[in-house]
Amino acid sequence: MSSRLPLFALLLFLYGAFFSLQEARFSASSQQLPHPVPPTIQKIALGYLKQLGGEMQFIKASVFYGGVKPGRDPLEYAEPLAQRFTAAATLHPHFIDTYFLCQAILPYVNNDYARYTNTVLAQGMTALPENFVLPFFAGFNHMYYLDEPLDAARLFHLAAKRPNAPPLLEHLANILSAEGGNIYAALIGLRGMYASEKDEQIKMRYAEEIVAFEKAVTVLEAIRRHEKTTGTPPAALNDLVPEYLPVLPEVGPIFRLEWKPPHLGVVRVAKKTSPRR
Amino acid sequence: MIDTLKRISALARLVLLDGLRRHALMGLLLLAIAAQVGALFFFDFIPRDIGRASSDFILSVAWLVGFIFLFFHGVQAMALDEERKVIYSLLARPLSRGEYVLGLFSGIAALLLLLNFILSCLGIATLLLIKHLVKPVYFSQFGMASYFLSWFGIVAMELMLLAVIMLFSGLVRGNFPVLLISLSFYAICSGLPVVREALGQQAERAKGLTGLKTMLSWMTTVFPDFDRLDFKNMIASSAPLPDLSLILVNFGLTISFVGLFLWLACLVYQRRDLQ
């Protein structure tokens, strides 16, 4: 027994040495998030536990993201994170935290990930038809990161129809419709909001915007007349003066006209865009 | 009929007491209590949807505990009677083989019900504690009716699996093969709805998959879709309970499935060579 004691001590020492080496190696390397098992396989393997599996995917993603050192290139870890969010949303589409974390991390990486975020959010929008925040997030991504005002307007309209949605979503949807060139729809929507609004200050704001949109409609009609006569849209809005319009109307101070043939948009002067664009 | 029921209930009582004597519940209850204490730490990882995550955790632990009970105690029960030669002394009495299967099923089901009853009480206490600990915005809904409906769902699934285990225990000798076959059965039950969903999406694009779709839907009669008994999403939701008719259909299917499989298990066990 006494002869085996040094052997046991040696074994213990070796274990301690290897353990310290392993710890040193893993703490020195940058933190990695492995790709998850495909959600379909997880769904089969987990059965009744799939919702808990979805929550575990979320926890893994959030714990990993909490440990990312500042300054690290997000593209290094964006792909496995995106897949974790897809897995979490597929396994448990009703769990709202997945969408909040996904929205907080992915769209900021680049446009591809902004689109990817919207596919994850789409799962939540189907599973939670009463939640207005998810279509708002998706609409925001279209508006801010992707510069697609019409898609953003569609999603803000959807968000506005959901219970407890603030009226500003409907308003934003109309503004973005006009920015995307759908000025008639924006005008009809704003007139409806004006008619149902009780607050006098907000009504005044709507009235200003309605006047601006009505002026934009006169420009739009002039463009249509130009197209009908010449077969092509004008190269610049000034080409409409004086034959089709006596003078180009001023839609300020809130808006300005943006002419990208063949689309006329009414863009907010104070429009904020992603610094990435 | 009354005599038959008396014999079945007497055997069930024996199985229940034997299970308690073998600490079938004690260890699992300790495991469940430890896991439910873990729920108090688990919800710390969840920033927003705490009610949903906590109820998912509690119900998942309960399912896991029931699953362990079924596959490590339920599967052994019949094989153990044969190994310990208890079956001969039981069948030497005026007890038919069919009554033996039904008695064994009833005893294990009683243990399962007891386990689920204790776990549901513990679960409700844990959830109410968590609800008390967090702001209402993070745990705004707690549907008591949905909670108990979810437990009925779990019990229904476990009873269905138990009936399947009874059938396989009569068909196959030894508890390990029964465990493997029963696990495979459960794996098919979990996988089949996923395959059907994937095929349904493909069938919308391609027309030639109707035959396969029909075959899979027939397979679901043997390998039931347990997702239809999963109501835990509703506990922390403001959505109303599903239609009473739907609930009745789901639980009606469960009862008829259990009845059918037990009938088959009795038939198989009557022809089994016990030597």
Coordinates of C-alpha atoms in Angstrom, one line a residue:
Chain A
M1 CA 0.0 0.0 0.0
S2 CA 2.8 2.4 1.0
S3 CA 4.6 1.7 -2.3
R4 CA 1.5 2.8 -4.2
L5 CA 1.3 6.1 -2.4
P6 CA 4.0 7.9 -4.5
L7 CA 2.3 6.5 -7.6
F8 CA -1.0 8.0 -6.5
A9 CA 0.7 11.3 -5.7
L10 CA 2.4 11.3 -9.2
L11 CA -1.0 10.6 -10.8
L12 CA -2.6 13.4 -8.9
F13 CA 0.3 15.8 -9.8
L14 CA -0.1 14.8 -13.5
Y15 CA -3.8 15.4 -13.4
G16 CA -3.3 18.8 -11.8
A17 CA -0.6 19.8 -14.4
F18 CA -2.8 18.8 -17.4
F19 CA -5.8 20.5 -15.9
S20 CA -3.8 23.8 -15.5
L21 CA -2.4 23.5 -19.0
Q22 CA -5.9 22.9 -20.4
E23 CA -7.3 25.9 -18.5
A24 CA -4.5 28.1 -19.7
R25 CA -4.9 27.1 -23.3
F26 CA -8.7 27.7 -23.3
S27 CA -8.6 31.0 -21.4
A28 CA -5.9 32.3 -23.8
S29 CA -7.9 31.5 -27.0
S30 CA -10.7 33.9 -28.0
Q31 CA -14.2 32.8 -27.0
Q32 CA -15.9 30.8 -29.8
L33 CA -19.6 30.0 -30.3
P34 CA -20.0 26.6 -32.1
H35 CA -22.7 26.2 -34.8
P36 CA -25.8 24.6 -33.4
V37 CA -27.3 21.3 -34.5
P38 CA -29.9 22.0 -37.2
P39 CA -33.2 22.9 -35.5
T40 CA -35.2 20.1 -37.2
I41 CA -32.9 17.5 -35.7
Q42 CA -33.1 19.3 -32.3
K43 CA -36.9 19.3 -32.6
I44 CA -36.9 15.5 -33.1
A45 CA -34.4 14.8 -30.4
L46 CA -35.9 17.1 -27.8
G47 CA -39.6 16.2 -28.3
Y48 CA -41.6 17.7 -25.4
L49 CA -38.4 19.6 -24.2
K50 CA -38.1 21.6 -27.4
Q51 CA -39.3 24.8 -25.9
L52 CA -36.6 24.5 -23.1
G53 CA -34.1 23.7 -25.9
G54 CA -35.1 27.0 -27.6
E55 CA -34.5 28.9 -24.4
M56 CA -31.2 27.1 -23.9
Q57 CA -30.1 28.3 -27.4
F58 CA -31.1 31.9 -26.4
I59 CA -29.1 31.6 -23.1
K60 CA -26.0 30.3 -25.0
A61 CA -26.2 33.2 -27.4
S62 CA -26.7 35.8 -24.7
V63 CA -24.0 34.4 -22.5
F64 CA -21.6 34.3 -25.5
Y65 CA -22.4 37.8 -26.6
G66 CA -22.0 39.1 -23.0
G67 CA -18.4 37.8 -23.1
V68 CA -17.3 39.2 -26.5
K69 CA -14.4 41.6 -26.0
P70 CA -14.9 45.1 -27.3
G71 CA -13.4 45.8 -30.7
R72 CA -13.8 42.2 -32.0
D73 CA -15.0 42.0 -35.6
P74 CA -18.7 41.0 -35.4
L75 CA -18.4 39.0 -38.6
E76 CA -16.2 36.5 -36.8
Y77 CA -19.2 35.4 -34.7
A78 CA -22.3 36.6 -36.5
E79 CA -23.0 33.4 -38.4
P80 CA -23.2 31.0 -35.4
L81 CA -25.1 33.6 -33.5
A82 CA -27.6 34.0 -36.4
Q83 CA -28.0 30.2 -36.5
R84 CA -28.6 30.1 -32.7
F85 CA -31.4 32.6 -33.1
T86 CA -32.9 30.6 -36.0
A87 CA -32.7 27.5 -33.9
A88 CA -34.2 29.2 -30.8
A89 CA -37.0 30.7 -32.9
T90 CA -37.8 27.4 -34.6
L91 CA -37.8 25.5 -31.4
H92 CA -39.8 28.0 -29.4
P93 CA -41.4 30.7 -31.6
H94 CA -43.4 32.1 -28.7
F95 CA -40.4 33.0 -26.6
I96 CA -40.0 36.8 -27.1
D97 CA -36.5 37.3 -25.8
T98 CA -34.9 35.6 -28.8
Y99 CA -36.2 38.3 -31.1
F100 CA -35.2 41.2 -28.8
L101 CA -31.6 39.8 -28.6
C102 CA -31.5 39.0 -32.3
Q103 CA -32.6 42.6 -33.1
A104 CA -30.1 44.0 -30.7
I105 CA -27.1 42.2 -32.3
L106 CA -27.5 41.1 -35.9
P107 CA -28.9 44.0 -38.0
Y108 CA -26.0 46.2 -36.9
V109 CA -23.4 43.8 -38.5
N110 CA -24.3 44.4 -42.1
N111 CA -27.3 44.4 -44.6
D112 CA -27.3 40.7 -45.1
Y113 CA -27.7 40.2 -41.3
A114 CA -30.4 42.8 -41.2
R115 CA -32.3 40.7 -43.7
Y116 CA -31.5 37.6 -41.8
T117 CA -32.9 39.2 -38.6
N118 CA -36.1 39.9 -40.5
T119 CA -36.5 36.2 -41.3
V120 CA -36.1 35.3 -37.6
L121 CA -38.6 38.1 -36.7
A122 CA -41.0 36.7 -39.3
Q123 CA -41.2 33.5 -37.3
G124 CA -42.2 35.5 -34.2
M125 CA -44.7 37.6 -36.1
T126 CA -46.5 34.4 -37.1
A127 CA -46.4 32.9 -33.7
L128 CA -47.3 36.0 -31.8
P129 CA -50.0 37.7 -33.9
E130 CA -50.9 40.2 -31.2
N131 CA -47.4 41.6 -30.6
F132 CA -46.7 44.9 -32.3
V133 CA -43.0 45.1 -31.4
L134 CA -41.8 42.4 -33.8
P135 CA -43.2 44.0 -37.0
F136 CA -41.9 47.3 -35.6
F137 CA -38.4 45.8 -35.4
A138 CA -38.6 44.3 -38.9
G139 CA -40.0 47.6 -40.2
F140 CA -37.2 49.5 -38.5
N141 CA -34.6 47.3 -40.1
H142 CA -36.1 48.0 -43.6
M143 CA -36.2 51.7 -42.8
Y144 CA -32.9 52.3 -41.0
Y145 CA -30.5 49.7 -42.3
L146 CA -31.8 48.6 -45.7
D147 CA -33.4 51.9 -46.9
E148 CA -36.5 50.2 -48.2
P149 CA -39.3 52.6 -47.1
L150 CA -42.2 50.7 -48.8
D151 CA -41.3 47.5 -47.0
A152 CA -40.9 49.4 -43.8
A153 CA -44.3 51.1 -44.3
R154 CA -46.0 47.7 -44.9
L155 CA -44.6 46.4 -41.6
F156 CA -45.4 49.5 -39.7
H157 CA -49.0 49.3 -41.0
L158 CA -49.1 45.7 -39.8
A159 CA -47.7 46.7 -36.4
A160 CA -50.2 49.6 -36.1
K161 CA -53.1 47.1 -36.6
R162 CA -52.0 45.0 -33.6
P163 CA -53.5 45.5 -30.1
N164 CA -52.0 48.3 -27.9
A165 CA -49.9 49.7 -30.8
P166 CA -49.2 53.4 -30.4
P167 CA -50.6 55.7 -33.1
L168 CA -47.2 56.9 -34.1
L169 CA -46.7 53.5 -35.9
E170 CA -49.6 54.3 -38.3
H171 CA -48.2 57.8 -38.8
L172 CA -44.7 56.5 -39.5
A173 CA -46.1 54.0 -42.0
N174 CA -47.8 56.8 -43.9
I175 CA -44.6 58.9 -43.9
L176 CA -42.6 56.0 -45.2
S177 CA -45.2 55.2 -47.8
A178 CA -44.8 58.7 -49.1
E179 CA -41.0 58.4 -49.0
G180 CA -41.2 55.2 -51.0
G181 CA -43.4 56.9 -53.7
N182 CA -46.8 55.7 -52.6
I183 CA -48.0 59.3 -52.0
Y184 CA -51.7 58.7 -52.6
A185 CA -51.9 55.9 -50.0
A186 CA -50.0 58.1 -47.5
L187 CA -52.3 61.0 -48.1
I188 CA -55.4 58.8 -47.6
G189 CA -53.9 57.4 -44.5
L190 CA -53.0 60.7 -43.0
R191 CA -56.4 62.2 -43.8
G192 CA -58.0 59.3 -41.9
M193 CA -55.7 59.9 -38.9
Y194 CA -56.5 63.6 -39.0
A195 CA -60.2 62.9 -38.9
S196 CA -59.9 60.6 -35.9
E197 CA -57.3 62.6 -33.9
K198 CA -58.5 64.5 -30.8
D199 CA -55.4 66.3 -29.8
E200 CA -55.2 69.7 -31.5
Q201 CA -51.4 69.9 -31.6
I202 CA -51.1 66.6 -33.3
K203 CA -53.9 67.5 -35.7
M204 CA -52.0 70.6 -36.7
R205 CA -48.9 68.5 -37.4
Y206 CA -51.0 66.1 -39.5
A207 CA -52.5 69.1 -41.4
E208 CA -49.0 70.4 -42.3
E209 CA -48.1 67.0 -43.6
I210 CA -51.3 66.7 -45.5
V211 CA -50.6 70.0 -47.3
A212 CA -47.1 68.9 -48.2
F213 CA -48.4 65.6 -49.6
E214 CA -51.1 67.3 -51.6
K215 CA -48.4 69.5 -53.1
A216 CA -46.4 66.4 -53.9
V217 CA -49.5 64.9 -55.6
T218 CA -49.7 67.9 -58.0
V219 CA -46.0 67.2 -58.9
L220 CA -46.9 63.5 -59.4
E221 CA -49.8 64.3 -61.7
A222 CA -47.5 66.6 -63.7
I223 CA -45.0 63.8 -64.1
R224 CA -47.8 61.5 -65.3
R225 CA -48.9 64.2 -67.9
H226 CA -45.2 64.5 -69.0
E227 CA -45.0 60.7 -69.4
K228 CA -48.2 60.6 -71.4
T229 CA -47.0 63.3 -73.7
T230 CA -43.3 62.4 -74.2
G231 CA -43.4 58.7 -73.3
T232 CA -40.7 59.1 -70.7
P233 CA -40.5 60.6 -67.2
P234 CA -38.6 63.9 -66.9
A235 CA -34.9 63.8 -66.2
A236 CA -35.3 66.4 -63.4
L237 CA -38.3 67.9 -61.7
N238 CA -37.4 71.4 -63.1
D239 CA -38.2 70.0 -66.5
L240 CA -41.9 70.0 -65.6
V241 CA -41.8 73.9 -65.3
P242 CA -43.5 75.7 -66.9
E243 CA -45.2 73.3 -69.4
Y244 CA -46.7 70.9 -66.8
L245 CA -46.4 72.9 -63.6
P246 CA -46.4 76.8 -63.3
V247 CA -43.9 76.4 -60.4
L248 CA -42.4 73.5 -58.5
P249 CA -44.2 73.5 -55.1
E250 CA -42.3 73.8 -51.9
V251 CA -43.1 70.9 -49.5
G252 CA -40.9 72.1 -46.6
P253 CA -40.1 72.6 -43.9
I254 CA -40.7 69.0 -42.8
F255 CA -40.2 67.3 -46.2
R256 CA -38.3 67.6 -49.5
L257 CA -39.1 66.0 -52.8
E258 CA -36.7 63.3 -54.0
W259 CA -36.9 62.4 -57.7
K260 CA -35.4 59.0 -58.6
P261 CA -36.9 58.4 -62.1
P262 CA -39.5 57.0 -62.3
H263 CA -40.3 57.3 -58.6
L264 CA -41.1 60.5 -56.7
G265 CA -40.6 60.3 -53.0
V266 CA -41.5 62.8 -50.2
V267 CA -38.6 62.4 -47.8
R268 CA -38.3 63.9 -44.3
V269 CA -35.6 66.6 -44.1
A270 CA -34.6 65.2 -40.7
K271 CA -34.4 61.6 -41.9
K272 CA -31.9 59.5 -40.0
T273 CA -30.0 56.8 -41.7
S274 CA -27.6 54.1 -40.6
P275 CA -24.0 55.3 -40.5
R276 CA -23.2 52.1 -42.4
R277 CA -25.0 53.4 -45.5
Chain B
M1 CA -66.9 -7.9 -13.5
I2 CA -66.6 -6.6 -9.9
D3 CA -64.4 -9.5 -9.0
T4 CA -62.1 -8.8 -12.0
L5 CA -61.8 -5.1 -10.9
K6 CA -61.1 -6.2 -7.3
R7 CA -58.3 -8.5 -8.5
I8 CA -56.9 -5.8 -10.8
S9 CA -57.0 -3.2 -8.0
A10 CA -55.4 -5.6 -5.6
L11 CA -52.5 -6.2 -7.9
A12 CA -52.3 -2.5 -8.7
R13 CA -52.0 -1.8 -4.9
L14 CA -49.1 -4.4 -4.7
V15 CA -47.3 -2.7 -7.6
L16 CA -47.8 0.7 -6.1
L17 CA -46.5 -0.4 -2.7
D18 CA -43.6 -2.3 -4.3
G19 CA -42.7 0.8 -6.3
L20 CA -42.7 2.9 -3.1
R21 CA -40.7 0.3 -1.3
R22 CA -38.1 0.3 -4.1
H23 CA -37.8 4.1 -3.8
A24 CA -39.0 4.6 -7.3
L25 CA -40.5 8.0 -6.4
M26 CA -38.2 9.2 -3.7
G27 CA -35.1 9.6 -5.9
L28 CA -37.1 11.2 -8.7
L29 CA -38.8 13.6 -6.3
L30 CA -35.4 14.7 -5.0
L31 CA -34.2 15.2 -8.5
A32 CA -37.3 17.2 -9.4
I33 CA -37.0 19.4 -6.3
A34 CA -33.3 20.1 -7.1
A35 CA -34.3 21.0 -10.7
Q36 CA -37.1 23.2 -9.5
V37 CA -34.8 25.0 -7.2
G38 CA -32.6 25.4 -10.3
A39 CA -35.6 27.2 -11.9
L40 CA -35.1 30.0 -9.4
F41 CA -31.6 30.5 -10.9
F42 CA -32.6 29.7 -14.5
F43 CA -35.0 32.6 -14.7
D44 CA -32.0 34.9 -13.9
F45 CA -30.8 34.2 -17.5
I46 CA -34.1 35.4 -19.0
P47 CA -34.4 39.2 -19.3
R48 CA -38.0 39.5 -20.4
D49 CA -40.3 36.5 -20.9
I50 CA -39.7 35.1 -17.4
G51 CA -43.2 33.6 -16.9
R52 CA -43.0 31.6 -20.1
A53 CA -39.4 30.4 -19.5
S54 CA -40.1 29.4 -15.9
S55 CA -43.3 27.5 -16.8
D56 CA -41.5 25.8 -19.7
F57 CA -38.7 24.8 -17.3
I58 CA -41.0 23.4 -14.6
L59 CA -43.1 21.4 -17.1
S60 CA -40.0 20.2 -18.9
V61 CA -38.5 18.9 -15.6
A62 CA -41.8 17.2 -14.8
W63 CA -41.8 15.5 -18.3
L64 CA -38.1 14.5 -17.9
V65 CA -38.8 13.0 -14.4
G66 CA -41.9 11.1 -15.7
F67 CA -39.8 9.9 -18.7
I68 CA -37.1 8.6 -16.5
F69 CA -39.7 6.9 -14.3
L70 CA -41.3 5.2 -17.3
F71 CA -38.1 4.0 -19.0
F72 CA -36.2 3.0 -15.9
H73 CA -39.0 1.8 -13.6
G74 CA -42.0 1.1 -15.9
V75 CA -39.9 -0.9 -18.4
Q76 CA -38.4 -3.1 -15.6
A77 CA -41.6 -3.9 -13.8
M78 CA -42.8 -6.8 -16.0
A79 CA -39.3 -8.2 -16.6
L80 CA -38.5 -8.0 -12.9
D81 CA -41.6 -10.1 -12.1
E82 CA -40.3 -12.8 -14.4
E83 CA -36.7 -12.6 -13.1
R84 CA -37.8 -12.8 -9.5
K85 CA -40.3 -15.5 -10.4
V86 CA -43.1 -13.5 -8.8
I87 CA -45.2 -14.0 -11.9
Y88 CA -45.7 -17.7 -11.1
S89 CA -47.0 -17.0 -7.6
L90 CA -49.3 -14.3 -9.0
L91 CA -50.7 -16.5 -11.8
A92 CA -51.1 -19.4 -9.4
R93 CA -53.9 -17.4 -7.9
P94 CA -57.2 -16.8 -9.6
L95 CA -55.7 -14.0 -11.7
S96 CA -55.7 -14.2 -15.5
R97 CA -52.8 -13.0 -17.6
G98 CA -54.9 -10.1 -19.0
E99 CA -55.8 -9.1 -15.4
Y100 CA -52.1 -9.2 -14.6
V101 CA -51.2 -6.8 -17.4
L102 CA -54.1 -4.5 -16.4
G103 CA -53.1 -4.6 -12.7
L104 CA -49.5 -3.9 -13.5
F105 CA -50.5 -1.0 -15.8
S106 CA -52.8 0.4 -13.1
G107 CA -50.2 0.2 -10.4
I108 CA -47.5 1.9 -12.4
A109 CA -50.1 4.5 -13.6
A110 CA -51.0 5.2 -9.9
L111 CA -47.3 5.7 -9.1
L112 CA -47.2 8.1 -12.1
L113 CA -50.2 10.0 -11.0
L114 CA -48.8 10.3 -7.5
L115 CA -45.5 11.6 -8.9
N116 CA -47.3 14.1 -11.2
F117 CA -49.6 15.3 -8.4
I118 CA -46.6 16.0 -6.1
L119 CA -44.7 17.6 -8.9
S120 CA -47.6 19.8 -10.0
C121 CA -48.0 21.1 -6.4
L122 CA -44.3 21.8 -6.2
G123 CA -44.4 23.4 -9.7
I124 CA -47.2 25.7 -8.8
A125 CA -45.4 26.8 -5.6
T126 CA -42.2 27.5 -7.6
L127 CA -44.1 29.5 -10.3
L128 CA -46.0 31.6 -7.8
L129 CA -42.7 32.3 -5.9
I130 CA -41.1 33.4 -9.2
K131 CA -44.1 35.5 -10.1
H132 CA -43.8 37.1 -6.7
L133 CA -40.1 37.8 -7.1
V134 CA -40.3 39.6 -10.5
K135 CA -42.1 42.7 -11.7
P136 CA -45.6 42.0 -13.2
V137 CA -44.5 43.1 -16.7
Y138 CA -42.1 40.1 -16.9
F139 CA -44.7 37.5 -15.6
S140 CA -48.0 39.1 -16.4
Q141 CA -50.1 36.0 -17.0
F142 CA -50.4 32.8 -15.1
G143 CA -53.3 30.7 -16.3
M144 CA -54.2 28.2 -13.6
A145 CA -56.5 26.3 -16.0
S146 CA -53.8 26.2 -18.7
Y147 CA -51.3 25.0 -16.0
F148 CA -53.5 22.0 -15.1
L149 CA -54.4 21.3 -18.7
S150 CA -50.6 21.1 -19.4
W151 CA -50.3 18.6 -16.6
F152 CA -53.2 16.5 -17.9
G153 CA -51.3 16.6 -21.3
I154 CA -48.1 15.3 -19.6
V155 CA -50.0 12.5 -17.8
A156 CA -51.9 11.6 -21.0
M157 CA -48.6 11.3 -22.9
E158 CA -47.0 9.2 -20.1
L159 CA -50.0 6.9 -19.9
M160 CA -49.8 6.4 -23.7
L161 CA -46.1 5.5 -23.5
L162 CA -46.8 3.2 -20.5
A163 CA -49.4 1.3 -22.6
V164 CA -46.9 1.0 -25.4
I165 CA -44.3 -0.3 -22.9
M166 CA -46.8 -2.9 -21.6
L167 CA -47.3 -4.2 -25.1
F168 CA -43.6 -4.4 -25.9
S169 CA -42.9 -6.0 -22.5
G170 CA -45.3 -8.8 -23.5
L171 CA -43.8 -9.1 -27.0
V172 CA -40.1 -9.0 -26.1
R173 CA -38.1 -10.8 -23.4
G174 CA -35.7 -8.7 -21.1
N175 CA -36.0 -5.1 -20.1
F176 CA -33.1 -3.7 -22.2
P177 CA -34.7 -4.7 -25.6
V178 CA -38.0 -3.3 -24.3
L179 CA -36.3 -0.1 -23.3
L180 CA -34.6 0.3 -26.8
I181 CA -37.9 -0.5 -28.7
S182 CA -39.9 1.9 -26.5
L183 CA -37.3 4.6 -26.9
S184 CA -37.4 4.1 -30.7
F185 CA -41.2 4.3 -30.6
Y186 CA -41.0 7.6 -28.7
A187 CA -38.3 8.9 -31.2
I188 CA -40.6 8.1 -34.1
C189 CA -43.5 9.9 -32.3
S190 CA -41.3 13.0 -32.0
G191 CA -39.9 12.8 -35.5
L192 CA -43.1 12.0 -37.4
P193 CA -44.8 15.5 -36.9
V194 CA -41.6 17.2 -38.1
V195 CA -41.4 15.0 -41.2
R196 CA -45.1 15.7 -41.8
E197 CA -44.6 19.4 -41.5
A198 CA -41.7 19.4 -43.9
L199 CA -43.5 17.2 -46.3
G200 CA -46.6 19.5 -46.1
Q201 CA -44.5 22.5 -47.1
Q202 CA -43.0 20.5 -50.1
A203 CA -46.5 19.1 -51.1
E204 CA -47.7 22.7 -51.6
R205 CA -45.0 23.1 -54.3
A206 CA -45.1 19.5 -55.8
K207 CA -48.2 17.5 -56.4
G208 CA -46.7 13.9 -56.4
L209 CA -46.4 13.6 -52.7
T210 CA -50.0 12.9 -51.8
G211 CA -49.4 9.2 -51.3
L212 CA -46.5 9.7 -49.0
K213 CA -48.5 12.3 -47.1
T214 CA -51.4 9.8 -46.6
M215 CA -49.0 7.1 -45.5
L216 CA -47.5 9.4 -42.9
S217 CA -50.9 10.5 -41.6
W218 CA -51.9 6.8 -41.2
M219 CA -48.6 6.2 -39.4
T220 CA -49.7 8.9 -36.9
T221 CA -52.5 6.6 -35.8
V222 CA -49.8 4.2 -34.4
F223 CA -47.2 6.8 -33.5
P224 CA -49.3 9.6 -32.0
D225 CA -48.3 13.2 -32.3
F226 CA -47.5 14.2 -28.7
D227 CA -47.3 17.9 -29.7
R228 CA -51.1 17.9 -29.7
L229 CA -51.1 17.3 -25.9
D230 CA -48.5 20.0 -25.3
F231 CA -50.3 23.0 -23.8
K232 CA -47.5 24.6 -21.8
N233 CA -47.3 27.5 -24.2
M234 CA -50.6 28.7 -22.9
I235 CA -49.6 29.0 -19.2
A236 CA -48.0 32.4 -19.5
S237 CA -50.2 33.5 -22.4
S238 CA -53.3 35.6 -22.4
A239 CA -54.8 33.5 -25.2
P240 CA -58.0 31.6 -24.3
L241 CA -58.0 27.9 -23.7
P242 CA -58.5 25.8 -26.8
D243 CA -62.0 24.7 -27.7
L244 CA -63.6 22.2 -25.3
S245 CA -64.3 20.0 -28.3
L246 CA -60.6 19.9 -29.3
I247 CA -59.6 19.1 -25.7
L248 CA -62.2 16.3 -25.6
V249 CA -61.0 14.9 -28.9
N250 CA -57.4 15.0 -27.8
F251 CA -58.0 13.3 -24.5
G252 CA -60.6 10.9 -26.1
L253 CA -57.9 9.8 -28.5
T254 CA -55.6 9.3 -25.5
I255 CA -58.1 7.1 -23.7
S256 CA -58.9 5.0 -26.8
F257 CA -55.2 4.7 -27.6
V258 CA -54.4 3.4 -24.1
G259 CA -57.4 1.1 -24.2
L260 CA -56.4 -0.3 -27.6
F261 CA -52.8 -0.9 -26.7
L262 CA -53.7 -2.5 -23.4
W263 CA -56.1 -4.8 -25.2
L264 CA -53.3 -5.8 -27.5
A265 CA -50.9 -6.2 -24.6
C266 CA -53.3 -8.5 -22.8
L267 CA -53.8 -10.6 -26.0
V268 CA -50.0 -10.8 -26.5
Y269 CA -49.3 -11.7 -22.9
Q270 CA -51.9 -14.5 -22.9
R271 CA -49.9 -16.2 -25.6
R272 CA -46.5 -15.6 -24.1
D273 CA -44.3 -18.5 -23.1
L274 CA -43.4 -17.9 -19.5
Q275 CA -40.9 -20.8 -19.3

